[in-house]
Amino acid sequence: MEDIIRFETVNQYNAFNQQETLHPLVTVIDLSTASPRKKTSQYMGCYGIFLKDVVCGDLRYGKEYYDYQEGTLVFMSPGQVFTVENDGELYQPKGHALVFHPDLLLGTSLNGKMYEFSFFGYQVNEALHLSQRERQIVMDCFGKIKYELEHAIDKHSRKLIVANLELFLDYCTRFYDRQFITRDTIHRGILAKFETLLSSYFSSEKPQTIGLPSVSYCAEELNLSAKYFGDLIKKETGQTAQEYIQMKVIEAAKERIFSSDKTVNEIAFELGFKYPQHFSRLFKQRIGQTPNEYRILSNLN
């Protein structure tokens, strides 16, 4: 079984990279100052943000390779394992790392906001590609945090470190919004595939055997993380992925109600609902009429 190096604390990560620990809960490292090492799988018990300054394709999370090149940010959340495939050769890491323990955020407003930064849950092919100007902003944020680490710890230190960390993450949110736009052609292709996926799903036997399609199911079928997929659909359509799926469910329901003599219960089961009343409730929420009322009015027109 492949060995995995575990980093439960900031100090362990610093020691691995031959760096002094200036603060027990956060560190900023220039990875080019670390010694060459063999490629090894690593477990992160902390948050990690890595700015890659070298073009390579050997970093994996799960079974997929990271979509990164020079000037790319990779985000890791506690509990993730990423793989650098071991070919037995030594290599010199390059780039910068910002690593912080979740305890750094306890009692801060940022702690309650971390769920907003969904890119910590993105998949390997969803890394953030930076422009030169964006890279400079990232380095400025890293520099401000590093300045606070090198400054004698006082009553302002933690507040300023967390404030600069939040500023950095807010910038990353903006940069990802930009990436959703600049990769618009790719994303529209995904939206088209999503449409096709739902159409084929409802024309198959899957609703009766699997049930209603979930966001995670659709994301997996499209080789995306659920969080990235959800963010993409929201930006492309203005609806959440769940709302979009419900819209497609209603479209399929309206077609069946209009063109068949099947009962509402039969249609509900065909679409994957366990309980017909859930179907009727959703239909009325969306259309303003019950399925039976819709059928009657459609037949009158």
XYZ file of C-alpha atoms in Angstrom:
301
model
C 0.000 0.000 0.000
C 1.310 3.445 -0.900
C 2.673 5.505 2.006
C 0.816 8.693 2.870
C 2.408 11.586 4.743
C -0.097 13.087 7.177
C -0.145 16.776 8.038
C -2.452 17.206 11.020
C -0.885 20.484 12.131
C 0.784 23.529 10.621
C 3.960 22.660 12.484
C 4.127 19.251 10.788
C 3.779 20.874 7.372
C 6.468 23.418 8.199
C 8.844 20.712 9.447
C 8.367 18.707 6.246
C 9.351 21.783 4.241
C 12.230 22.798 6.561
C 10.470 25.988 7.635
C 10.340 27.693 11.013
C 6.892 27.778 12.619
C 6.121 31.440 13.276
C 2.487 30.809 14.224
C 1.023 27.452 15.327
C -2.118 27.812 13.189
C -1.004 29.377 9.894
C 1.989 29.471 7.580
C 3.015 30.923 4.222
C 5.840 29.092 2.462
C 7.954 29.691 -0.619
C 8.208 26.051 -1.672
C 11.374 26.659 -3.706
C 13.215 27.076 -0.371
C 12.305 23.536 0.689
C 14.633 20.637 -0.009
C 14.045 18.309 -2.968
C 11.871 15.354 -2.079
C 10.350 12.229 -3.552
C 6.793 12.375 -4.792
C 4.457 11.115 -2.079
C 0.742 11.106 -1.345
C -0.211 13.616 1.335
C -3.126 13.910 3.748
C -4.141 17.425 4.767
C -5.669 17.963 8.187
C -5.602 21.701 7.507
C -6.815 24.030 4.780
C -4.226 24.384 2.041
C -3.964 26.766 -0.894
C -1.137 26.115 -3.334
C 0.048 28.500 -6.028
C 1.826 26.380 -8.613
C 4.763 28.043 -10.363
C 5.709 25.123 -12.554
C 3.968 23.342 -15.420
C 3.440 19.675 -14.597
C 0.676 17.120 -14.613
C 1.427 14.726 -11.796
C -0.758 16.026 -8.991
C -3.829 13.878 -8.441
C -6.841 13.936 -6.152
C -8.743 10.668 -6.251
C -8.411 9.194 -9.720
C -8.193 12.441 -11.651
C -5.304 14.786 -12.417
C -5.455 18.422 -11.457
C -6.209 20.801 -14.290
C -3.331 23.147 -13.586
C -0.451 24.885 -15.230
C 1.915 27.646 -14.238
C 0.039 30.238 -12.193
C -2.763 28.008 -10.932
C -4.338 27.890 -7.466
C -5.292 24.540 -5.969
C -7.525 24.445 -2.872
C -7.554 21.646 -0.302
C -9.862 21.300 2.702
C -9.194 19.275 5.856
C -9.528 15.549 5.309
C -8.463 15.474 1.656
C -5.652 13.336 0.284
C -3.779 14.391 -2.823
C -1.318 12.279 -4.728
C 1.992 13.165 -6.294
C 2.817 10.005 -8.190
C 6.040 8.451 -6.956
C 8.464 7.678 -9.781
C 11.413 7.297 -7.417
C 13.028 10.533 -8.553
C 13.698 13.601 -6.440
C 12.041 16.820 -7.519
C 12.244 20.438 -6.426
C 8.857 21.893 -5.442
C 8.140 25.365 -6.748
C 5.413 27.807 -5.893
C 3.851 29.051 -2.685
C 1.653 27.490 -0.033
C -0.782 29.027 2.441
C -1.751 26.485 5.072
C -3.980 27.183 8.062
C -5.633 25.073 10.739
C -9.427 25.352 11.191
C -8.816 26.452 14.795
C -7.430 29.742 13.449
C -10.994 30.730 12.559
C -12.721 29.861 15.831
C -14.687 32.808 17.169
C -14.294 34.842 13.967
C -16.916 35.891 11.422
C -14.889 34.090 8.734
C -15.538 30.758 10.482
C -19.260 31.093 9.759
C -18.547 32.188 6.194
C -16.247 29.355 5.076
C -19.155 27.421 3.551
C -19.476 30.233 0.985
C -16.063 29.407 -0.451
C -17.300 26.328 -2.266
C -14.085 26.039 -4.297
C -12.547 24.153 -1.343
C -14.840 21.324 -2.430
C -14.107 21.533 -6.146
C -12.760 18.588 -8.067
C -9.328 18.165 -9.597
C -10.210 19.506 -13.033
C -11.650 22.708 -11.568
C -8.519 24.536 -10.367
C -8.322 28.341 -10.577
C -6.205 29.661 -13.458
C -4.809 33.114 -12.716
C -3.950 36.011 -14.982
C -0.680 37.812 -14.254
C -2.562 40.627 -12.511
C -4.570 38.162 -10.430
C -1.391 36.331 -9.499
C 0.093 39.577 -8.221
C -2.968 40.157 -6.029
C -2.607 36.634 -4.629
C 1.061 37.251 -3.872
C 0.188 40.582 -2.215
C -2.295 38.804 0.071
C 0.239 36.080 0.872
C 2.793 38.811 1.586
C 0.526 40.633 4.043
C -0.195 37.425 5.942
C 3.515 36.554 5.985
C 4.318 40.056 7.278
C 1.986 39.474 10.221
C 3.617 36.102 10.896
C 7.063 37.701 10.968
C 5.849 40.569 13.164
C 5.976 40.060 16.910
C 2.650 38.560 17.984
C 0.423 41.143 19.668
C -3.299 41.653 20.280
C -3.813 42.678 16.632
C -2.039 39.722 14.988
C -4.860 37.169 14.744
C -7.423 39.767 13.699
C -5.195 41.047 10.879
C -4.186 37.550 9.722
C -7.823 36.432 9.511
C -8.868 39.707 7.845
C -6.215 39.275 5.148
C -7.155 35.619 4.732
C -10.802 36.609 4.225
C -9.747 39.286 1.724
C -7.729 36.680 -0.180
C -10.670 34.238 -0.285
C -13.023 37.013 -1.443
C -10.614 37.747 -4.291
C -10.573 34.052 -5.190
C -14.372 34.122 -5.395
C -14.126 37.043 -7.835
C -11.441 35.250 -9.866
C -13.594 32.130 -10.103
C -16.516 34.258 -11.294
C -14.200 35.576 -14.001
C -13.137 32.027 -14.884
C -16.763 30.950 -15.253
C -17.094 33.737 -17.852
C -13.805 33.182 -19.706
C -14.535 29.464 -19.933
C -18.084 30.183 -21.037
C -17.898 27.981 -24.153
C -16.867 24.991 -22.040
C -19.579 25.703 -19.494
C -22.300 26.086 -22.104
C -21.244 22.684 -23.392
C -21.755 21.315 -19.884
C -25.192 22.935 -19.672
C -26.134 21.289 -22.980
C -24.896 17.941 -21.661
C -26.935 18.504 -18.493
C -30.049 19.050 -20.619
C -29.334 15.866 -22.586
C -28.650 13.928 -19.400
C -31.997 14.911 -17.883
C -33.917 14.237 -21.092
C -32.451 10.761 -21.444
C -32.955 10.102 -17.741
C -36.685 10.786 -17.868
C -37.115 8.778 -21.070
C -35.493 5.739 -19.439
C -36.473 3.383 -16.626
C -34.066 5.073 -14.199
C -36.694 7.196 -12.384
C -38.558 4.045 -11.366
C -35.396 2.248 -10.227
C -33.234 5.118 -8.922
C -35.761 7.849 -8.190
C -35.504 11.538 -8.989
C -32.080 12.619 -10.281
C -30.045 14.316 -7.560
C -27.551 17.132 -8.014
C -24.708 14.834 -6.962
C -25.818 12.182 -9.484
C -25.860 14.691 -12.347
C -22.515 16.175 -11.318
C -20.912 12.740 -11.199
C -22.301 11.851 -14.626
C -20.735 15.064 -15.973
C -17.408 14.421 -14.193
C -17.739 17.483 -11.965
C -17.837 18.012 -8.227
C -21.303 18.741 -6.890
C -20.212 22.153 -5.591
C -18.569 23.282 -8.832
C -21.506 21.950 -10.830
C -23.957 23.786 -8.584
C -22.033 27.056 -8.863
C -21.759 26.698 -12.640
C -25.490 26.071 -13.140
C -26.370 28.986 -10.847
C -24.150 31.367 -12.838
C -25.355 30.091 -16.215
C -29.102 29.923 -15.513
C -29.772 31.987 -12.388
C -31.279 28.867 -10.810
C -29.765 26.377 -8.423
C -29.052 22.951 -9.905
C -31.880 21.543 -7.776
C -34.319 24.163 -9.085
C -33.212 23.419 -12.645
C -33.811 19.698 -12.158
C -37.251 20.432 -10.709
C -38.036 22.581 -13.738
C -37.185 19.653 -16.013
C -39.276 17.331 -13.867
C -42.257 19.630 -14.313
C -41.686 19.859 -18.071
C -41.691 16.059 -18.296
C -44.775 15.918 -16.083
C -46.711 18.424 -18.203
C -45.990 16.404 -21.334
C -47.266 13.212 -19.706
C -50.338 14.883 -18.208
C -51.258 16.420 -21.546
C -50.578 13.483 -23.845
C -51.524 10.382 -21.830
C -54.460 8.982 -19.921
C -52.311 7.819 -17.012
C -53.362 8.839 -13.542
C -51.464 11.468 -11.591
C -50.194 8.729 -9.278
C -48.867 6.697 -12.212
C -47.117 9.753 -13.651
C -45.607 10.561 -10.253
C -44.116 7.067 -9.948
C -42.890 7.181 -13.560
C -40.970 10.380 -12.782
C -39.326 8.905 -9.705
C -41.456 10.267 -6.845
C -41.906 7.895 -3.919
C -45.057 9.668 -2.816
C -47.590 11.131 -5.296
C -48.501 13.916 -2.874
C -44.928 15.228 -3.102
C -45.299 15.390 -6.865
C -48.642 17.199 -6.624
C -47.229 19.683 -4.112
C -44.208 20.491 -6.298
C -46.393 20.792 -9.405
C -48.729 23.267 -7.726
C -45.794 25.285 -6.349
C -44.332 25.575 -9.838
C -47.456 25.887 -12.009
C -50.063 27.276 -9.610
C -52.436 24.405 -10.359
C -52.709 20.801 -9.261
C -51.871 18.175 -11.923
C -55.573 17.365 -12.326
C -56.518 21.045 -12.666
C -53.779 21.445 -15.287
C -55.103 18.419 -17.206
C -58.659 19.743 -17.254
C -57.642 23.234 -18.422
C -55.263 21.808 -21.050
C -58.019 19.658 -22.515
C -60.343 22.669 -22.715
C -57.845 24.667 -24.794
